[in-house]
mmCIF file of C-alpha atoms and ligand atoms in Angstrom:
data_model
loop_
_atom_site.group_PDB
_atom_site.id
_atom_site.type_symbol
_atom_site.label_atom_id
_atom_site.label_comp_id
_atom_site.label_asym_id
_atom_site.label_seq_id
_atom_site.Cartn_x
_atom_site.Cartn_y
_atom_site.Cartn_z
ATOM 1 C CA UNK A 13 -26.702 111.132 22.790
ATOM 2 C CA UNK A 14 -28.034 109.111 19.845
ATOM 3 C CA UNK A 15 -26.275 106.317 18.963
ATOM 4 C CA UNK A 16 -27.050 104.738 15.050
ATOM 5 C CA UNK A 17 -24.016 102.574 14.110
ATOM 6 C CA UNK A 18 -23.834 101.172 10.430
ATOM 7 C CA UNK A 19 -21.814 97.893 9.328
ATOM 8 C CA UNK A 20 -19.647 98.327 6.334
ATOM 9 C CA UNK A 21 -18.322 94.877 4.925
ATOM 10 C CA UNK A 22 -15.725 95.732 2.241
ATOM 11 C CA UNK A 23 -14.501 93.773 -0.902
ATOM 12 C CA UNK A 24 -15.065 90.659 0.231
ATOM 13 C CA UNK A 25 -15.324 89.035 -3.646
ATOM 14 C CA UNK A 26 -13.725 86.354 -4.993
ATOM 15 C CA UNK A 27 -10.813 87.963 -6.682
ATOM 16 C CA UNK A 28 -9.820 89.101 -3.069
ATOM 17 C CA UNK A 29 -9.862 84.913 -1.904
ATOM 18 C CA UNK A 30 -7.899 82.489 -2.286
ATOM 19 C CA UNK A 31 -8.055 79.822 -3.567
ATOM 20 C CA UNK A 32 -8.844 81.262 -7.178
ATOM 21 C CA UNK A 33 -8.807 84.818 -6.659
ATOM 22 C CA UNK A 34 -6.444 86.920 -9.086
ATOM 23 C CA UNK A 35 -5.559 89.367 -5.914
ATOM 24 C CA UNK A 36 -6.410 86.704 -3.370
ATOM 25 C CA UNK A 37 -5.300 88.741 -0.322
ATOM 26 C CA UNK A 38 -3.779 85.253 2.381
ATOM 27 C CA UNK A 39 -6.547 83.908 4.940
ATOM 28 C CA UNK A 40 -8.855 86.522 3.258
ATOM 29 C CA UNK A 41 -11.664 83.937 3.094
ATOM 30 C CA UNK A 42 -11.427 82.758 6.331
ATOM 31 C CA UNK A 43 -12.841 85.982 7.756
ATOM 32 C CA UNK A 44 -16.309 85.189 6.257
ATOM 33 C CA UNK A 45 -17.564 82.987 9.647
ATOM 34 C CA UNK A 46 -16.587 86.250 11.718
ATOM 35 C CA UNK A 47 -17.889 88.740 8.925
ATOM 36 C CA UNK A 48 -21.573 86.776 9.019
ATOM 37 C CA UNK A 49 -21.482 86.483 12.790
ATOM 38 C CA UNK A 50 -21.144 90.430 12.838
ATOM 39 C CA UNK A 51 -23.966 90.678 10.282
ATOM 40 C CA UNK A 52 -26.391 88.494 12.631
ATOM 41 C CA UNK A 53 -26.063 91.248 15.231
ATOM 42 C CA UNK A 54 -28.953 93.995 15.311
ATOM 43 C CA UNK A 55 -26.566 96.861 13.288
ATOM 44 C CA UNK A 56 -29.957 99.344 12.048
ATOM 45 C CA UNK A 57 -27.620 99.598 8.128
ATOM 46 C CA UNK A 58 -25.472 96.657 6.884
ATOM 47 C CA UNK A 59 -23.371 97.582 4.009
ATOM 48 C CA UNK A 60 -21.474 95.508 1.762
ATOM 49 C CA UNK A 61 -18.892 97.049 -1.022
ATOM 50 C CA UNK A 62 -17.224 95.541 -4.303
ATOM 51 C CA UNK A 63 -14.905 96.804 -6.024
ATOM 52 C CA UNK A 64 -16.203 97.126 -9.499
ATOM 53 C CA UNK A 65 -13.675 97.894 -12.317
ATOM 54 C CA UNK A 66 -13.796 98.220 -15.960
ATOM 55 C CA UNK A 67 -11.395 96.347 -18.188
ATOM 56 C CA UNK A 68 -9.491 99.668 -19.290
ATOM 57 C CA UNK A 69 -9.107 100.362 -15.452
ATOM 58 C CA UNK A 70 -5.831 102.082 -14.858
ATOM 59 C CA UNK A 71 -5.030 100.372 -11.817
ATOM 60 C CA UNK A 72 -4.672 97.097 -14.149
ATOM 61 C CA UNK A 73 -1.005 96.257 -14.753
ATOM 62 C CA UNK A 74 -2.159 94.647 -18.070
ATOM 63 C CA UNK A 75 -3.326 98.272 -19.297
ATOM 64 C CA UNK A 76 0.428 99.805 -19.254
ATOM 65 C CA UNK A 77 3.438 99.425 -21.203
ATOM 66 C CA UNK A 78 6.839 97.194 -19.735
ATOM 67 C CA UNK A 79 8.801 98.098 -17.970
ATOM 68 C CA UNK A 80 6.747 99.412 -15.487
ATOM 69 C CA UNK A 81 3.937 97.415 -15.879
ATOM 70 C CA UNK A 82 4.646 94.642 -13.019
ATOM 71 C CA UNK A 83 1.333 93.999 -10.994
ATOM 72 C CA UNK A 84 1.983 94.222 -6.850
ATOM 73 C CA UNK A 85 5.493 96.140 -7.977
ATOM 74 C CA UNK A 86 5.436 98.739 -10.720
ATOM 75 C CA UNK A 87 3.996 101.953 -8.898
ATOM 76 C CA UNK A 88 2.522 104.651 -11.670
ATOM 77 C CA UNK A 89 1.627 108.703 -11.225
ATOM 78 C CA UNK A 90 -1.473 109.592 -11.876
ATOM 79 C CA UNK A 91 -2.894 112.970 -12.702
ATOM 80 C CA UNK A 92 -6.107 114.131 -11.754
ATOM 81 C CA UNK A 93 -8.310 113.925 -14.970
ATOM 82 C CA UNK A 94 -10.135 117.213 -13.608
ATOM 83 C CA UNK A 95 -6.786 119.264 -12.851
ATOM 84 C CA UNK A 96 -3.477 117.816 -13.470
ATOM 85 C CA UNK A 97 -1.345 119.254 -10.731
ATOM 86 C CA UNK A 98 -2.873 117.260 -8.567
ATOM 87 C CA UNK A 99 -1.205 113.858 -8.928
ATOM 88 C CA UNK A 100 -1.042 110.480 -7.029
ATOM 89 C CA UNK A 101 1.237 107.616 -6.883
ATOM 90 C CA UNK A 102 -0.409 104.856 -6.871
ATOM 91 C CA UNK A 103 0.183 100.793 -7.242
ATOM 92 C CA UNK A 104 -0.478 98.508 -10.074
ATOM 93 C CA UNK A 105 -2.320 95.141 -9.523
ATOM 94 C CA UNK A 106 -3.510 92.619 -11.636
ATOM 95 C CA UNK A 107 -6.831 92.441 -13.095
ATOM 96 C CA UNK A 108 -9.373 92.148 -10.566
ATOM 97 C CA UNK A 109 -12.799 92.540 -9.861
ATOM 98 C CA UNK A 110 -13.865 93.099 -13.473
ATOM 99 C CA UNK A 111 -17.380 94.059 -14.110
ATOM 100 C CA UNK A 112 -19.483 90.975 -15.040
ATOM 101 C CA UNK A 113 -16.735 88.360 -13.826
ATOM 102 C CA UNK A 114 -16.860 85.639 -11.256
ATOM 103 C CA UNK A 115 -14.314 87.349 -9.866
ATOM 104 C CA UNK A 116 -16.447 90.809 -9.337
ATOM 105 C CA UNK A 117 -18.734 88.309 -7.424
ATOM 106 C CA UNK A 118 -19.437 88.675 -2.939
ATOM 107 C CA UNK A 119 -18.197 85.440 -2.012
ATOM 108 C CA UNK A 120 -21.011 82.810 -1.677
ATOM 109 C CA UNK A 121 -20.528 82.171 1.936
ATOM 110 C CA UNK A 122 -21.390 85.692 3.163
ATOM 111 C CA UNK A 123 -24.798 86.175 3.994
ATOM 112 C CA UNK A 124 -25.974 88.778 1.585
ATOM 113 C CA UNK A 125 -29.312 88.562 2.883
ATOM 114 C CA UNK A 126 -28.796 90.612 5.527
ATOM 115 C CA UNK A 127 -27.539 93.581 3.884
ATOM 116 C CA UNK A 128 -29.721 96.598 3.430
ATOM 117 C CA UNK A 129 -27.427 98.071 0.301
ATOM 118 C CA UNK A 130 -24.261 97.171 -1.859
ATOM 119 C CA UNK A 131 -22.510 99.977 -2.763
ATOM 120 C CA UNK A 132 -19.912 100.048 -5.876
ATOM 121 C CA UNK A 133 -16.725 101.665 -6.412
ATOM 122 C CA UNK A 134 -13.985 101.681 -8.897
ATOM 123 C CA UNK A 135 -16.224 102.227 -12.204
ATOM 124 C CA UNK A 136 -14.238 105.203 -13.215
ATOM 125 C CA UNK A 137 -11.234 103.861 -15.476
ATOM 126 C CA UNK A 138 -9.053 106.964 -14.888
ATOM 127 C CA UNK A 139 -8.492 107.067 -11.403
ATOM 128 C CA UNK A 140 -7.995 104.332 -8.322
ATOM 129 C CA UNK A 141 -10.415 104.341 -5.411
ATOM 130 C CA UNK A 142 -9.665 102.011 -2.733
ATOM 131 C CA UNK A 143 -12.177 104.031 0.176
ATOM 132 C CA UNK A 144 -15.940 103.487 -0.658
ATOM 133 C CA UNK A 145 -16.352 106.650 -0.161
ATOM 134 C CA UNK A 146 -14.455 108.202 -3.068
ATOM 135 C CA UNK A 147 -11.497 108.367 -5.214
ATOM 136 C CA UNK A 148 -8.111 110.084 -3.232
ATOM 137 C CA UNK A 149 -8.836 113.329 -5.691
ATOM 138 C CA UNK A 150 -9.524 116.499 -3.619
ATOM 139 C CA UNK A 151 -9.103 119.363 -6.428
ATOM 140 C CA UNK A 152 -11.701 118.136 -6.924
ATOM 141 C CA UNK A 153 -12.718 114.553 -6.147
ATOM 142 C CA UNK A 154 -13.557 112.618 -9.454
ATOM 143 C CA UNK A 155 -15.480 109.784 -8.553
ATOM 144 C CA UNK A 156 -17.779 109.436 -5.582
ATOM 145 C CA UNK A 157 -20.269 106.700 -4.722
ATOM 146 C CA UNK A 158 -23.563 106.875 -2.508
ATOM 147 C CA UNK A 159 -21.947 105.710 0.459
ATOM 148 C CA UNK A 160 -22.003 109.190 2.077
ATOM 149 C CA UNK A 161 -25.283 109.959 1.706
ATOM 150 C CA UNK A 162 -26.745 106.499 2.108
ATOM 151 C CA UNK A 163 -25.026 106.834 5.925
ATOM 152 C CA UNK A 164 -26.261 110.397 6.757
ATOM 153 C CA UNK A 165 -29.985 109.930 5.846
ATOM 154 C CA UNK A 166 -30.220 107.070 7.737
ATOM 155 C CA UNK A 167 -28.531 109.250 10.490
ATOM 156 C CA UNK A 168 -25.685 107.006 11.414
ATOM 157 C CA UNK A 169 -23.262 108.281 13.837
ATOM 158 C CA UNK A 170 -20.367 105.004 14.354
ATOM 159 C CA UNK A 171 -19.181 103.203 11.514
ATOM 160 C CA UNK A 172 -18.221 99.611 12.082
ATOM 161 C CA UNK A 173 -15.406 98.788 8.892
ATOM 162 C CA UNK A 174 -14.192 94.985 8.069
ATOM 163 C CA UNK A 175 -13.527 92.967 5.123
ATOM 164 C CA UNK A 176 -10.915 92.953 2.597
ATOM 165 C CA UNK A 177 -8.035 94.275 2.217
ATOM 166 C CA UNK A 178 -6.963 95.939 5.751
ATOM 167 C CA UNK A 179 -3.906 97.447 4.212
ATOM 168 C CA UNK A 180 -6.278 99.179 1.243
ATOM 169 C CA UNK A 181 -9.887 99.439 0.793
ATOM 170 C CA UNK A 182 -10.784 98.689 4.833
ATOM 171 C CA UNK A 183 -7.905 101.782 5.739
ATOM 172 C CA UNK A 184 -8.901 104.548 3.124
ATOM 173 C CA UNK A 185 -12.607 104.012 3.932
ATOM 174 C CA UNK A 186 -11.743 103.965 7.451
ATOM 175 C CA UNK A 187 -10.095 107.160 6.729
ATOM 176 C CA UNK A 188 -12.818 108.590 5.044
ATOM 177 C CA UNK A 189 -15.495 107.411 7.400
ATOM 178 C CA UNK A 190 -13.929 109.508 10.023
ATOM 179 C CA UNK A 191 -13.437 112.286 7.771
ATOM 180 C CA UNK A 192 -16.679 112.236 6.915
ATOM 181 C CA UNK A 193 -17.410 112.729 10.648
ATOM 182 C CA UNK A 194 -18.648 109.269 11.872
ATOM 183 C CA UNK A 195 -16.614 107.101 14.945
ATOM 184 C CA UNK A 196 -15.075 104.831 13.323
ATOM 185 C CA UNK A 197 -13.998 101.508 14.288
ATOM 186 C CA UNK A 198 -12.631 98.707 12.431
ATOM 187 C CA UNK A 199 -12.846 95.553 13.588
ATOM 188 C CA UNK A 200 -9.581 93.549 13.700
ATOM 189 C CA UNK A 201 -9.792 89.910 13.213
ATOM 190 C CA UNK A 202 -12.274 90.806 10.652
ATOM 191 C CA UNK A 203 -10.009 91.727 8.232
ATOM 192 C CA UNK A 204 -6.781 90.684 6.475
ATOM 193 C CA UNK A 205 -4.065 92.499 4.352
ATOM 194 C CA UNK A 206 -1.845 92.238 1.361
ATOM 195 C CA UNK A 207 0.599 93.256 2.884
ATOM 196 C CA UNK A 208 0.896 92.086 6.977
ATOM 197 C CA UNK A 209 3.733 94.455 7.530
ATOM 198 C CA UNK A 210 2.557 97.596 6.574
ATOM 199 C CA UNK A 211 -0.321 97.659 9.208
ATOM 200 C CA UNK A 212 1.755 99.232 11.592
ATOM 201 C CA UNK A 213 2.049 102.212 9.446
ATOM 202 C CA UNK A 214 -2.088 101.915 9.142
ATOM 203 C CA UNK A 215 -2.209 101.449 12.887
ATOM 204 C CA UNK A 216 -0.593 104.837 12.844
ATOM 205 C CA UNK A 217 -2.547 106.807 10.165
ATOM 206 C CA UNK A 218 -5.751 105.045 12.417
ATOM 207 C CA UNK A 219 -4.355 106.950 15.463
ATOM 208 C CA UNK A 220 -4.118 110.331 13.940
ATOM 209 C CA UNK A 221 -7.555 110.504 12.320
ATOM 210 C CA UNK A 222 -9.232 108.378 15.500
ATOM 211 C CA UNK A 223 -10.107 105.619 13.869
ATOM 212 C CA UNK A 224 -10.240 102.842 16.419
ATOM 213 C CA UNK A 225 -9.594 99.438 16.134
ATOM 214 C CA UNK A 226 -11.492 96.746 18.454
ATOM 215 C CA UNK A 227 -12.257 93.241 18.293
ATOM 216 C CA UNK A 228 -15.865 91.777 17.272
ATOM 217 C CA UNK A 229 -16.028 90.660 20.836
ATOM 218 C CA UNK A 230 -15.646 93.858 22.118
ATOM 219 C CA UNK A 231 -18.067 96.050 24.164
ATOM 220 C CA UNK A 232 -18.329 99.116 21.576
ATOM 221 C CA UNK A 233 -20.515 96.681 19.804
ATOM 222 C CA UNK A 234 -24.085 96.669 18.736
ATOM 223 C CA UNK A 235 -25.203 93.531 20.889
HETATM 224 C C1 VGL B 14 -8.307 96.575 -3.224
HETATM 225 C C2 VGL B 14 -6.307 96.543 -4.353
HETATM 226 C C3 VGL B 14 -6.935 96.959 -5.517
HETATM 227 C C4 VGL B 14 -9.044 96.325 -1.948
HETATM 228 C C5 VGL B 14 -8.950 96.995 -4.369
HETATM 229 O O1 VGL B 14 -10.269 96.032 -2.002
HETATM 230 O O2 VGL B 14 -8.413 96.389 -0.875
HETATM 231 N N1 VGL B 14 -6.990 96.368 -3.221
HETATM 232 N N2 VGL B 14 -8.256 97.196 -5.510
HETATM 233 ZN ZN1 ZN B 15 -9.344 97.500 -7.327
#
């Protein structure tokens, strides 16, 4: 059996942190000590992700009219630019993670150095894409970064997921990692979420697709 397991650190930037961050998701910079202490260990591919929108993004309360236009509340439908009866429901959030903004920026304290590629997501305005894998589109998928195919030519079986946030862009590239056909773990204390109690639905969703969750400390992991 080979085993070739990949690190994937998601979204940590600074519009996910506090203090400043315009999405700062609670504790979400205190992961970074744990997030660097996985990247010391000997993982053969060490991803990191941003989220990487344009100003016209449509997740962007700011882009849509009152009343519904409440970031962390209003929800919108969405159709798929590609074929409109496919349509998602998706949240509205304020702007974050512009293209060319502080806020677009990997926190300082993570150590970049020892990441072998930083993937982007989010560049296409018309549709949300929390997984860093692709947008939720499957008739057909919009928007899909290199993720995929950096992972299978290096020949990566497990997939190791943390970062930011645990109740979005950690879960649907969780998701998709699986899908995709890795094991996939995600490692708990490495992460935080928006919103606390909806992890137990995540949990959940984890358990159906066998996504696993484990602690850094745990023996599944590339010592
Ligand atoms: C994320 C909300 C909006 C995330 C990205 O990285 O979890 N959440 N865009
Ligand atoms: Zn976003």
């Amino acid at each position: 059996m080979t085993f070739k397991p990949a690190l994937i650190i998601v979204d940590v930037q600074e519009d996910f942190c506090p203090p400043n961050g315009s999405l700062a998701v609670a504790g979400g910079r205190d992961i970074v000590p744990t997030l660097n202490e996985l990247l010391a260990l000997p993982f053969p591919v060490k991803i990191a992700t941003k989220d990487f929108h344009p100003q016209d993004h449509i997740s962007f309360a700011s882009n849509h009219e009152p009343p519904n236009n409440k970031p962390f509340e209003s929800t919108i439908t969405i159709e798929n630019p590609l074929n409109p009866s496919e349509t998602q429901e998706t949240r509205l959030w304020p702007d974050h993670c512009v293209q060319g903004t502080k806020g677009s920026e990997l926190v300082p304290e993570l150590d970049v150095s020892l990441v072998h590629a930083i993937v982007e997501k989010g560049q296409d305005k018309r549709v949300e894409m929390y997984s860093a894998f692709a947008d939720p589109f499957k008739n057909p998928c919009v928007s899909k970064s290199n993720l995929a195919k950096i992972l299978h030519d290096e020949g990566v079986t497990d997939v190791y997921v943390a970062g930011l946030a645990a109740d979005y862009c950690v879960r649907y590239t969780a998701i998709d990692s699986s899908n995709e056909g890795f094991k996939t773990w995600v490692v708990g204390e490495a992460t935080k979420a928006v919103d606390p109690s909806a992890m137990d639905q995540v949990h959940e969703e984890y358990s159906k697709v066998g996504v696993k969750v484990i602690s850094k400390d745990a023996q599944e992991i590339e010592k």
